CSV table of C-alpha atoms (C1' of nucleotides) in Angstrom, one decimal:
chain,number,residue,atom,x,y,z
A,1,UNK,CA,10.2,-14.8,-23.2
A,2,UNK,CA,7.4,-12.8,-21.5
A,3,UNK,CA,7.8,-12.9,-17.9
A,4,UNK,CA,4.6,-12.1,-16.6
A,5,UNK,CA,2.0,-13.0,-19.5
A,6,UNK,CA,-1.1,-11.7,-19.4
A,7,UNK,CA,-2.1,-12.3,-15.6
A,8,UNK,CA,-1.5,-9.8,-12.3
A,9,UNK,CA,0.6,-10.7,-10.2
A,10,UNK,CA,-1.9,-8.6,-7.3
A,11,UNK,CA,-5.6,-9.0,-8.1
A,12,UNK,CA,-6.7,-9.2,-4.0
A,13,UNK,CA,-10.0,-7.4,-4.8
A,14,UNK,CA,-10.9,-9.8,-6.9
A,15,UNK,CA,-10.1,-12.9,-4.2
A,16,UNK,CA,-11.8,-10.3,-1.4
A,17,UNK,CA,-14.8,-10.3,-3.6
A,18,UNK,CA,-15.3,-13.9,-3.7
A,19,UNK,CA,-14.7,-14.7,-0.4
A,20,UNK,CA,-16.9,-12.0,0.5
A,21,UNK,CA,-19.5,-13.7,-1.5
A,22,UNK,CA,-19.0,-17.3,-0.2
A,23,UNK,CA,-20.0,-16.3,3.2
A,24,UNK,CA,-23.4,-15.5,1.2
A,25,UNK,CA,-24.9,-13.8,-1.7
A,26,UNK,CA,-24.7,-9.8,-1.8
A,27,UNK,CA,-24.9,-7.0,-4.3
A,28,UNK,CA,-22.1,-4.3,-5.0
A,29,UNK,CA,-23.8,-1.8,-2.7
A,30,UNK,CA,-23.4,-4.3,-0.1
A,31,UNK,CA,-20.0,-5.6,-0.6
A,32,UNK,CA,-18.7,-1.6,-1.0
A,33,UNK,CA,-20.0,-0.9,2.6
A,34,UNK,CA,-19.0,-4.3,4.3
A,35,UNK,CA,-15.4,-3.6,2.7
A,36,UNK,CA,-15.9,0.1,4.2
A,37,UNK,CA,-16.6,-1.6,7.9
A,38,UNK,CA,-14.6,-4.9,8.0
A,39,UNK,CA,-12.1,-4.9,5.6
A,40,UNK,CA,-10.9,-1.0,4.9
A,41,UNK,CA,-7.9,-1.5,7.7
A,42,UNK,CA,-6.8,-4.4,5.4
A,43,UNK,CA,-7.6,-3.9,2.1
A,44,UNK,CA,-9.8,-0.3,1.1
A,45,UNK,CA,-11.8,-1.1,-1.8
A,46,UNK,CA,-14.7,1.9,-3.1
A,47,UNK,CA,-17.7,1.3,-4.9
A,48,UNK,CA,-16.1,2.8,-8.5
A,49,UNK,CA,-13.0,-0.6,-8.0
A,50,UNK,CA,-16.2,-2.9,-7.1
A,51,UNK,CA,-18.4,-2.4,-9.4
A,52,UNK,CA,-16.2,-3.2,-12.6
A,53,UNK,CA,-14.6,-5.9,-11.0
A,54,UNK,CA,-18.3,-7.6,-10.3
A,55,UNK,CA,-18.5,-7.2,-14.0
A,56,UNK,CA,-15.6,-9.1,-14.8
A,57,UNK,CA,-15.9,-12.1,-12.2
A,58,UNK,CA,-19.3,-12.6,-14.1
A,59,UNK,CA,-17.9,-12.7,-17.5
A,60,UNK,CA,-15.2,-15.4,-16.2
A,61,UNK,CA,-17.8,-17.3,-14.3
A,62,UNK,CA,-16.6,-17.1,-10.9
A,63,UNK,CA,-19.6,-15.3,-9.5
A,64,UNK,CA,-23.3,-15.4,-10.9
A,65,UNK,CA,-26.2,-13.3,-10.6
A,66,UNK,CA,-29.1,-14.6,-8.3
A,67,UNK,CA,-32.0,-12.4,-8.0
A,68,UNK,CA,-32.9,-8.9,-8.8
A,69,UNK,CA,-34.4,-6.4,-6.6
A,70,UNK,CA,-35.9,-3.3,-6.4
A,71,UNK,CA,-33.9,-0.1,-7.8
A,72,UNK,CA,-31.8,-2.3,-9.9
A,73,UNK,CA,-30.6,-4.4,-7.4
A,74,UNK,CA,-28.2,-6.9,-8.7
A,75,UNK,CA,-27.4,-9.6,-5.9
A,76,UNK,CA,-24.4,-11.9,-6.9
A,77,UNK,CA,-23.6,-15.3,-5.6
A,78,UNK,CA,-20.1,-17.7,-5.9
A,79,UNK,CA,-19.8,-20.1,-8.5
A,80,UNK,CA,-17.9,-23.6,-7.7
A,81,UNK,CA,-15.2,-22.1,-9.8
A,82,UNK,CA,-15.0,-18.8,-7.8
A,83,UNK,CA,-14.5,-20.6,-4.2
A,84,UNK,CA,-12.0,-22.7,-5.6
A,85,UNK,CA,-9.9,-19.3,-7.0
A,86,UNK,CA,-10.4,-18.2,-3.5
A,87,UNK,CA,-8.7,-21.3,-1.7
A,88,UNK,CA,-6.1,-21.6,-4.5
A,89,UNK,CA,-5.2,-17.8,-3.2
A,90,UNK,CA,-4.7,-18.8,0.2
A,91,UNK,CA,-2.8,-21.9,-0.7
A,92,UNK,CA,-0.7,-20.8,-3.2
A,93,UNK,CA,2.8,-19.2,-1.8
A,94,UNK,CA,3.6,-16.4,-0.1
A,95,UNK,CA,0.9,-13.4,-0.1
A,96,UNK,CA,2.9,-10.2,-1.2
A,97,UNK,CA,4.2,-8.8,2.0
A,98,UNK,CA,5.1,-5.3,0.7
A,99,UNK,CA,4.1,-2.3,3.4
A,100,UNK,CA,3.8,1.1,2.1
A,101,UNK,CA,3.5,3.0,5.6
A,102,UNK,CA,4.0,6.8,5.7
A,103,UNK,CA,4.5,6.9,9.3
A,104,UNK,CA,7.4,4.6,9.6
A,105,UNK,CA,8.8,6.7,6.7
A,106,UNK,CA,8.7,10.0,8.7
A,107,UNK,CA,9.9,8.6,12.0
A,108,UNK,CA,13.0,7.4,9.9
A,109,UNK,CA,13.4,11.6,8.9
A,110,UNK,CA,12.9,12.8,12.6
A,111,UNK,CA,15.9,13.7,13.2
A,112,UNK,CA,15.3,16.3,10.7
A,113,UNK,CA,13.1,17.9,13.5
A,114,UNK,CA,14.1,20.1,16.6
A,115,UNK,CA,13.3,18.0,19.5
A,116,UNK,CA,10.4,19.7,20.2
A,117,UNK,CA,8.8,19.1,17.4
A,118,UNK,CA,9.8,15.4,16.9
A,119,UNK,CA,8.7,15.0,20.9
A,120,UNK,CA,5.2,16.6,19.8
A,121,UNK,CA,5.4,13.7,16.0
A,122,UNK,CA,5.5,10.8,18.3
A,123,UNK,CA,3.1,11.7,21.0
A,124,UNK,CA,0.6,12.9,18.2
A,125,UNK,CA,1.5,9.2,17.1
A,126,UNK,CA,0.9,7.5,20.8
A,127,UNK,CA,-2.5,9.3,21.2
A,128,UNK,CA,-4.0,8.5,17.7
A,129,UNK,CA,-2.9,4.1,17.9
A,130,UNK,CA,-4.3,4.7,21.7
A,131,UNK,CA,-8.2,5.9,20.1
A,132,UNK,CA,-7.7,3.0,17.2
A,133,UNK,CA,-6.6,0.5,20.1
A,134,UNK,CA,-9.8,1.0,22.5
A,135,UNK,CA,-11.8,1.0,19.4
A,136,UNK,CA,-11.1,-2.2,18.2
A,137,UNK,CA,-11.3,-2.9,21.9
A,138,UNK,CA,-14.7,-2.3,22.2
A,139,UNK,CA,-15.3,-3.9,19.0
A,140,UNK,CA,-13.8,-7.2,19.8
A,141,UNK,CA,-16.3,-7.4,23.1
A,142,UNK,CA,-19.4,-8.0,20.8
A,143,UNK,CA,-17.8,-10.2,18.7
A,144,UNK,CA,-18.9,-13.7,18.2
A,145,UNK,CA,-17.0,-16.4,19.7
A,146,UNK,CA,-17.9,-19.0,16.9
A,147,UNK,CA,-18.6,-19.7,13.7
A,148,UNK,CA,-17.0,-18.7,10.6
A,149,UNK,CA,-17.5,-15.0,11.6
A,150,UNK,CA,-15.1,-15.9,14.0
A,151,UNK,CA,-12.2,-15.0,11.5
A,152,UNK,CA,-12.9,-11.5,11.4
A,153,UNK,CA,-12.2,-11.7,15.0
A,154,UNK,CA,-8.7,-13.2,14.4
A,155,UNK,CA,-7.8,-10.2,12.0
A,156,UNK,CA,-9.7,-7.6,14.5
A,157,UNK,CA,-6.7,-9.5,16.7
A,158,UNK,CA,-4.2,-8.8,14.8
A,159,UNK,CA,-5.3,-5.0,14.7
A,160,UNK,CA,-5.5,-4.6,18.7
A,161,UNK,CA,-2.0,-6.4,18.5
A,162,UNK,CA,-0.6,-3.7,16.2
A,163,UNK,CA,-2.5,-1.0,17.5
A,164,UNK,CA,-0.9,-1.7,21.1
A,165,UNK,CA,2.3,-2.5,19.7
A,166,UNK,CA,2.5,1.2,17.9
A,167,UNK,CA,1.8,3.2,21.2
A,168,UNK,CA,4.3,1.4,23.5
A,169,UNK,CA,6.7,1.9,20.5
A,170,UNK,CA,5.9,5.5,20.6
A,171,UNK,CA,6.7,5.7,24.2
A,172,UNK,CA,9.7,3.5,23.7
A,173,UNK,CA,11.2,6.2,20.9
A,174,UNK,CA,10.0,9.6,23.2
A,175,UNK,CA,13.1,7.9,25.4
A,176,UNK,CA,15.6,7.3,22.6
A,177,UNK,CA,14.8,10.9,21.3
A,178,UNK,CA,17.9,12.2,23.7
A,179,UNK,CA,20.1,9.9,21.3
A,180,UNK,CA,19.3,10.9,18.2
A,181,UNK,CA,21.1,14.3,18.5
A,182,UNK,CA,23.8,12.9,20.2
A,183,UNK,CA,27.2,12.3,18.8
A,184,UNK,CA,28.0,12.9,15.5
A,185,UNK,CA,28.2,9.7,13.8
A,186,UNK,CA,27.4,8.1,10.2
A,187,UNK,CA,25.3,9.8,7.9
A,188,UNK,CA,25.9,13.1,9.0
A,189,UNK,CA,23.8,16.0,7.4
A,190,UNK,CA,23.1,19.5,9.1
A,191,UNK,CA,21.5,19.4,12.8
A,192,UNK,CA,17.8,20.9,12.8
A,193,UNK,CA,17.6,24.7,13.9
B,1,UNK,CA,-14.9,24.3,-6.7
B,2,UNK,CA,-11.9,22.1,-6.8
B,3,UNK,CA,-11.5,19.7,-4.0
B,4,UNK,CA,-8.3,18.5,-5.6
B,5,UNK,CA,-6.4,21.0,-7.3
B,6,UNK,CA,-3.5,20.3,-9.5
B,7,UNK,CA,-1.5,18.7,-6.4
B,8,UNK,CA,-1.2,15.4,-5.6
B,9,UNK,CA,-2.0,14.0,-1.9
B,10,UNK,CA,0.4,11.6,-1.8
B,11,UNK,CA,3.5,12.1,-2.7
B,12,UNK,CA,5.3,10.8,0.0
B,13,UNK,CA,8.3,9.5,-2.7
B,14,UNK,CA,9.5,13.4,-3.4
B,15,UNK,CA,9.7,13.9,0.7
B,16,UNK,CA,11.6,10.5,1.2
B,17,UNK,CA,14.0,11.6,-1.3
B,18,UNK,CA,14.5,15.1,-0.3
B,19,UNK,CA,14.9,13.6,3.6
B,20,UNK,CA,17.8,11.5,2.7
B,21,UNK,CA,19.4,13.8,0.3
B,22,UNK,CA,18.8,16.3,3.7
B,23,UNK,CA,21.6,13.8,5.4
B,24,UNK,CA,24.1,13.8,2.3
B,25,UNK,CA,24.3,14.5,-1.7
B,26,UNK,CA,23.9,11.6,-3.9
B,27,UNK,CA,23.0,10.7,-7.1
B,28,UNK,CA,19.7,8.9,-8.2
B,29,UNK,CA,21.6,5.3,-8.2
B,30,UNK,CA,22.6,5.9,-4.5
B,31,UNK,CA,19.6,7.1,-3.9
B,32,UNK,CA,17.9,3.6,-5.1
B,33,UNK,CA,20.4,1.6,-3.4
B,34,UNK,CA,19.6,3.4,0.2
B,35,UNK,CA,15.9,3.1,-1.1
B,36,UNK,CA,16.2,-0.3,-1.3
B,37,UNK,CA,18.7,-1.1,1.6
B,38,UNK,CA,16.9,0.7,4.4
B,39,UNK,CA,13.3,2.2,3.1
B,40,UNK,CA,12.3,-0.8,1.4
B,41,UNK,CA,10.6,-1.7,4.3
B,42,UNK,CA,8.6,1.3,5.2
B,43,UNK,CA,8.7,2.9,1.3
B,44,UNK,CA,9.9,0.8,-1.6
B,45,UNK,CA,11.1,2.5,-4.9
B,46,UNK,CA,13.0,1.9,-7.8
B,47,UNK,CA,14.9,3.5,-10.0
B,48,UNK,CA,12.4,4.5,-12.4
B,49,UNK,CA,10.2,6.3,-10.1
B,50,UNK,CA,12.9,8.0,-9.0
B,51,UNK,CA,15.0,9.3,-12.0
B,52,UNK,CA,12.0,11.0,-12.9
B,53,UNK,CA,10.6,12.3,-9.6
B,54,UNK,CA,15.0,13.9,-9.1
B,55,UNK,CA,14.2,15.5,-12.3
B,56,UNK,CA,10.7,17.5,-11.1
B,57,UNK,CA,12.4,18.1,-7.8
B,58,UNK,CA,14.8,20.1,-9.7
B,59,UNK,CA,12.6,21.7,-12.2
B,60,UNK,CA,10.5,22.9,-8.8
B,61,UNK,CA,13.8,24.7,-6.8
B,62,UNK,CA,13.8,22.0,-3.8
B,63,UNK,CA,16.9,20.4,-5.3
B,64,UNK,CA,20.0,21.6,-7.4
B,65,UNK,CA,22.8,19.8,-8.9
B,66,UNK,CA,26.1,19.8,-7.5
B,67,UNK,CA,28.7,17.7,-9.8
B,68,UNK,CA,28.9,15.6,-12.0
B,69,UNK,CA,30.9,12.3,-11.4
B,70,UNK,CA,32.6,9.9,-13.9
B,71,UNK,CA,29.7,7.6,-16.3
B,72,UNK,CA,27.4,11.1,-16.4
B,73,UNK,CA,26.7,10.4,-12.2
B,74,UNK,CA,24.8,13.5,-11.3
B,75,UNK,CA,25.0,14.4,-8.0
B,76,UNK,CA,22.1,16.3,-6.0
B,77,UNK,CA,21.8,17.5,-2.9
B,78,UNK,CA,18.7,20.1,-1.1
B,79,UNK,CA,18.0,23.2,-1.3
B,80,UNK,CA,16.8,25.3,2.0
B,81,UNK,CA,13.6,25.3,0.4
B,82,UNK,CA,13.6,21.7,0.0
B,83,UNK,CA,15.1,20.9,3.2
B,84,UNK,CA,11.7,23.2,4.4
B,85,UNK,CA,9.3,20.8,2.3
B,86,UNK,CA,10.1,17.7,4.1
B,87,UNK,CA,9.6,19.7,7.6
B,88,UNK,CA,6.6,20.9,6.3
B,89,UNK,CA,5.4,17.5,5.8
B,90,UNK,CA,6.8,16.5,9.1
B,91,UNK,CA,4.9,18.6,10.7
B,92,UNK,CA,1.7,19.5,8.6
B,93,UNK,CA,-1.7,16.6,10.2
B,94,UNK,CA,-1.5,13.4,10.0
B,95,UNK,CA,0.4,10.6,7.8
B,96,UNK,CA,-2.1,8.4,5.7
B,97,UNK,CA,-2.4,5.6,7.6
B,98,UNK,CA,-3.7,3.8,5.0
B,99,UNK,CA,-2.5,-0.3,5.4
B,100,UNK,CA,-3.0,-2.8,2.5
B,101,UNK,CA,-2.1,-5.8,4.1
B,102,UNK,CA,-2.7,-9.1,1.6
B,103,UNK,CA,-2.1,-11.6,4.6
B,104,UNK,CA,-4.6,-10.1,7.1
B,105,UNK,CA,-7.2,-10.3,4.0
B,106,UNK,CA,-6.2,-14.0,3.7
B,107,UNK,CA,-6.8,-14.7,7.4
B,108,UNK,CA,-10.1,-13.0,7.2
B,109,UNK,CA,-11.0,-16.1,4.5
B,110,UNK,CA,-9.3,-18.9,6.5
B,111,UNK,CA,-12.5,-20.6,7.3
B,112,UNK,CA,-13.1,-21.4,3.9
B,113,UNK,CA,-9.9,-23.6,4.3
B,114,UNK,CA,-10.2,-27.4,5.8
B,115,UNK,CA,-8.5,-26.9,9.3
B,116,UNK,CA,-5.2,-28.8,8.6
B,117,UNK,CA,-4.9,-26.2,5.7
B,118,UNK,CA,-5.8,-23.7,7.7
B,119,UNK,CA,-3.2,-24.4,10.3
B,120,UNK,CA,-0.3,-24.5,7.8
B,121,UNK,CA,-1.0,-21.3,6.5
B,122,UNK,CA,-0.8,-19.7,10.1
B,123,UNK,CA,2.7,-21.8,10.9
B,124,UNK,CA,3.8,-20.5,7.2
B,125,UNK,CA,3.2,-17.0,8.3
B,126,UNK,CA,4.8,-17.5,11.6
B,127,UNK,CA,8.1,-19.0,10.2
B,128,UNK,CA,8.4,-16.3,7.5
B,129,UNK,CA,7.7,-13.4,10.8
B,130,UNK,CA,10.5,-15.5,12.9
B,131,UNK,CA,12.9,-15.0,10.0
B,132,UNK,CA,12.1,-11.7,9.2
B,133,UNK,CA,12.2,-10.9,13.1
B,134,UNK,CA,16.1,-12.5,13.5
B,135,UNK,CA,17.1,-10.7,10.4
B,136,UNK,CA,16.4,-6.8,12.3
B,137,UNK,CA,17.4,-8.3,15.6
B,138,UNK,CA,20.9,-8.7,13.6
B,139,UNK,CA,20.6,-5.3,11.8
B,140,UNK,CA,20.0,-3.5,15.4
B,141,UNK,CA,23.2,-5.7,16.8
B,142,UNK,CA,25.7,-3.2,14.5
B,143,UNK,CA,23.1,0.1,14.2
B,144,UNK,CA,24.8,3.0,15.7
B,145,UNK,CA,23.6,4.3,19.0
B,146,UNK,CA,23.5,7.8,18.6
B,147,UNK,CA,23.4,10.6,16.0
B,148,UNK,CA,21.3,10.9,13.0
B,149,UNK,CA,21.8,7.7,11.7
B,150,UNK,CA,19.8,6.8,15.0
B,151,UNK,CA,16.9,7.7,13.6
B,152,UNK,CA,16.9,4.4,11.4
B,153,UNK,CA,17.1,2.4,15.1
B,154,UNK,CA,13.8,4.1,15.8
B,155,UNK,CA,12.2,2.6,12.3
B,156,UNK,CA,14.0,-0.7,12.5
B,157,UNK,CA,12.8,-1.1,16.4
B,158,UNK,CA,9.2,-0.6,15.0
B,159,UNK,CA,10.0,-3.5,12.4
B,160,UNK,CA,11.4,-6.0,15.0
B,161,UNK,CA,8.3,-5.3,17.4
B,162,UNK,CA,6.0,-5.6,14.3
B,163,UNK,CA,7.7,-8.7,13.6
B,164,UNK,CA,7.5,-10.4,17.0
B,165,UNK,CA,4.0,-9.4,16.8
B,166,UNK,CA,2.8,-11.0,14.0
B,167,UNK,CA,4.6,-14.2,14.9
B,168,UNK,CA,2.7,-14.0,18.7
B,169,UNK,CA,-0.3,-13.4,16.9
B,170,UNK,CA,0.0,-16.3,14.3
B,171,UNK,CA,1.1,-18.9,17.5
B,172,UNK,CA,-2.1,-17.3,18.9
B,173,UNK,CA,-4.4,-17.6,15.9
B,174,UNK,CA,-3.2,-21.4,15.5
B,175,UNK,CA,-5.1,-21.6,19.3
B,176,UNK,CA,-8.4,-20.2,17.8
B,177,UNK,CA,-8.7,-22.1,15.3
B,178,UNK,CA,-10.6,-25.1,16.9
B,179,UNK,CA,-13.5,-22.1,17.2
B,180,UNK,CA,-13.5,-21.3,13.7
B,181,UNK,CA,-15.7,-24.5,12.7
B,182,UNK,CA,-17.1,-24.3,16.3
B,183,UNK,CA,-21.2,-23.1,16.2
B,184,UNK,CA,-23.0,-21.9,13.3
B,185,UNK,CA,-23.1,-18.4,14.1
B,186,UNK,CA,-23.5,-15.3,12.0
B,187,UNK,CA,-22.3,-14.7,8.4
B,188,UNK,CA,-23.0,-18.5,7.6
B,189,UNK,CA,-21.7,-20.0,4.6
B,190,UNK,CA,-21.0,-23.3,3.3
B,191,UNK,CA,-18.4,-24.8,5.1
B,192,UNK,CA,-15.1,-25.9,3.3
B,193,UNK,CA,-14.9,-29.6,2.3
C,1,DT,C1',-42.1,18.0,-3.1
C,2,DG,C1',-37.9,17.6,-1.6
C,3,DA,C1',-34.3,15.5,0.8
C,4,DC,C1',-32.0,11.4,1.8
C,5,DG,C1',-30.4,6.9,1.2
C,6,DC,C1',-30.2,3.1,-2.1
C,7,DA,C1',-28.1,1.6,-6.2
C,8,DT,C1',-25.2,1.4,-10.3
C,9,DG,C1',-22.1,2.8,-13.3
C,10,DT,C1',-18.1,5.6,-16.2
C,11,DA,C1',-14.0,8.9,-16.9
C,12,DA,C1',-9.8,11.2,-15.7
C,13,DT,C1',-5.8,10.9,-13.4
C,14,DC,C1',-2.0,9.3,-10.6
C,15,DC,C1',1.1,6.1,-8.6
C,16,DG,C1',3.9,2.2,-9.0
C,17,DT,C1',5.7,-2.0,-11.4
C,18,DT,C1',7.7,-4.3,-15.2
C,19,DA,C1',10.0,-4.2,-19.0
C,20,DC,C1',12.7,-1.9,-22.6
C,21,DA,C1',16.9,0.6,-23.8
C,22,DT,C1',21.5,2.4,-23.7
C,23,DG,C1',26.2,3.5,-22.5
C,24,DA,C1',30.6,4.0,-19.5
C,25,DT,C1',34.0,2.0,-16.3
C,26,DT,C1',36.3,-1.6,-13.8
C,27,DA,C1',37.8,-6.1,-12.7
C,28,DT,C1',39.1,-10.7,-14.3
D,1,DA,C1',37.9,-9.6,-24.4
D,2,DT,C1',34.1,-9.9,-21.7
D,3,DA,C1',31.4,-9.9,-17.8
D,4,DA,C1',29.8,-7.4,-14.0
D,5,DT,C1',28.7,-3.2,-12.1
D,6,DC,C1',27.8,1.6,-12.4
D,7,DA,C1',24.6,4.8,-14.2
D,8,DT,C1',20.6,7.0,-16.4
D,9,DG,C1',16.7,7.1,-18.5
D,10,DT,C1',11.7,6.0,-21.2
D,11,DA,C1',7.3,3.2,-22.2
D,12,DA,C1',3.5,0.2,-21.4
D,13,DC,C1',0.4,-1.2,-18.3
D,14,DG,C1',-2.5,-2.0,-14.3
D,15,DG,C1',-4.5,-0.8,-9.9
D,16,DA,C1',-6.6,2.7,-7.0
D,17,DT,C1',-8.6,7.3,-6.1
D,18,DT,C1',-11.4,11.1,-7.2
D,19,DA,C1',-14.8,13.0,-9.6
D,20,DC,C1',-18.6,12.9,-12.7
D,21,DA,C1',-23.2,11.1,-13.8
D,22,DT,C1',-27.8,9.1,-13.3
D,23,DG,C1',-32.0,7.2,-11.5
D,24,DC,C1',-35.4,4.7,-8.1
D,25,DG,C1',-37.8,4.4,-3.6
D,26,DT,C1',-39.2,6.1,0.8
D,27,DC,C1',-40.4,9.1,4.3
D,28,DA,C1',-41.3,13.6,6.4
DNA sequence: TGACGCATGTAATCCGTTACATGATTAT
DNA sequence: ATAATCATGTAACGGATTACATGCGTCA
């Protein structure tokens, strides 16, 4: 009868939070500006989506307050329960794989560029993957090479990975550009002036 | 006064649809077949984001009506002025870049995962990249090689390099893991049981 | 004493998803 | 007939961003 009763399909901040917290105990201030450091390039969370959420994982028990210090300083800590909703995340299925990626989006409408111009979109692409790349690059050379910190270092990875992998695609597509206004096949639509 | 004035900042929906009605007219249910045949990638959409969004687009001057086909099909196609709009956004900075990426928040929390677990998670990811990756390496068998439709080779290129990227990086990953539970470095932790 | 950083929250709004709702045409 | 597909919409809800709002502690 009701397909999706009651619980989110989504909910990642909520799984971010706790495993956050298992690593070990930290208020909201804390968690909004290690979310701003580590995790913004994979999932950008602000203080106003924190906060709330805090709230919430305390009324279900999955986190717990531990001490309080100075200018209201509320410092939370997991619960039992709230690692184990963290490790039923990563074991259950499939995380959603959805992209929502504006870039890929205007390379696909290029074409509706003069050359030029679509030249100047994907070297204007090149250079800014190139600064993200050498940044993470100099990031990964302090990185620890143990520990359970160690698994920031496989997602900082998979960040030099893609970073790389956007600027030789760049390149790659400065090359094809000749093609694009080339014959006159499917889809048509009026050249760019 | 007003950072934020009554316009949006996103938006990117109106552009995409103004970019493919820019190729050729067609109604709002081609529209969310094409949406979800060659954008769902990059931009996913359904139909009732995009019944409404046709109807504001036309309200605004950026698209206009041009028949109407048997069941009430409405056909639309651009305006210059709306043609203009997705140049401007072609052209105007820099996309957001913004990635939300549930996996790469799920590897960041794979040490609180028993290394066996661990390890399946990072050969489930790489199986689902490998099919994902021999899925666009058929789509760019039959994609035309020149003309505007070319412009959707550039986009699916950056899929099948993302793809074999993520499935190098997950074969990788399965490598590190041994280091994950290696010294008791930074961040701490309990470790998983 | 005044600026800055720490610290926590709420409100308004927007975007996107899921579900609800309806009707016309075509193929079997 | 009736099922599938074409075709267009609206409503409810939830997540995320932006802006609003407040107060404590420290240091120059």
């Amino acid at each position: 009868m009701y397909p999706c009763v009651g619980q989110n399909r989504h909910m990642a901040l909520r799984q971010a939070l706790l495993g956050l917290l298992a690593g070990r105990p930290m208020s909201g201030y804390e968690l909004t500006k290690v979310f701003d450091r580590s995790l913004r390039e994979a999932w950008p969370a602000s203080h106003s989506q924190i906060y709330p959420e805090l709230a919430r994982l305390q009324r279900e028990g999955l986190i717990e307050r531990t001490e309080t210090g100075p200018r209201g300083r509320k410092t939370y800590a997991t619960t039992p329960a709230g690692v184990e909703e963290v490790r039923r995340w990563l074991r259950t299925g499939e995380p959603d794989r959805a992209l929502r990626n504006e870039a890929a989006l205007q390379a696909f409408f290029l074409w509706l560029l003069p050359a030029e111009e679509a030249r100047a979109w994907l070297r204007r692409e090149a250079a800014h993957h190139r600064g993200k790349l050498a940044e993470y690059e100099r990031q990964a050379e302090v990185a620890p090479t143990s520990g359970p910190a160690r698994a920031s270092r496989l997602v900082l990875e998979w960040g030099i990975r893609y970073e790389r992998m956007l600027v030789e695609w760049a390149e790659w597509a400065e090359g094809e550009l000749p093609s694009l206004r080339g014959g006159a096949s499917a889809g048509a639509g009026r050249p760019p002036p």
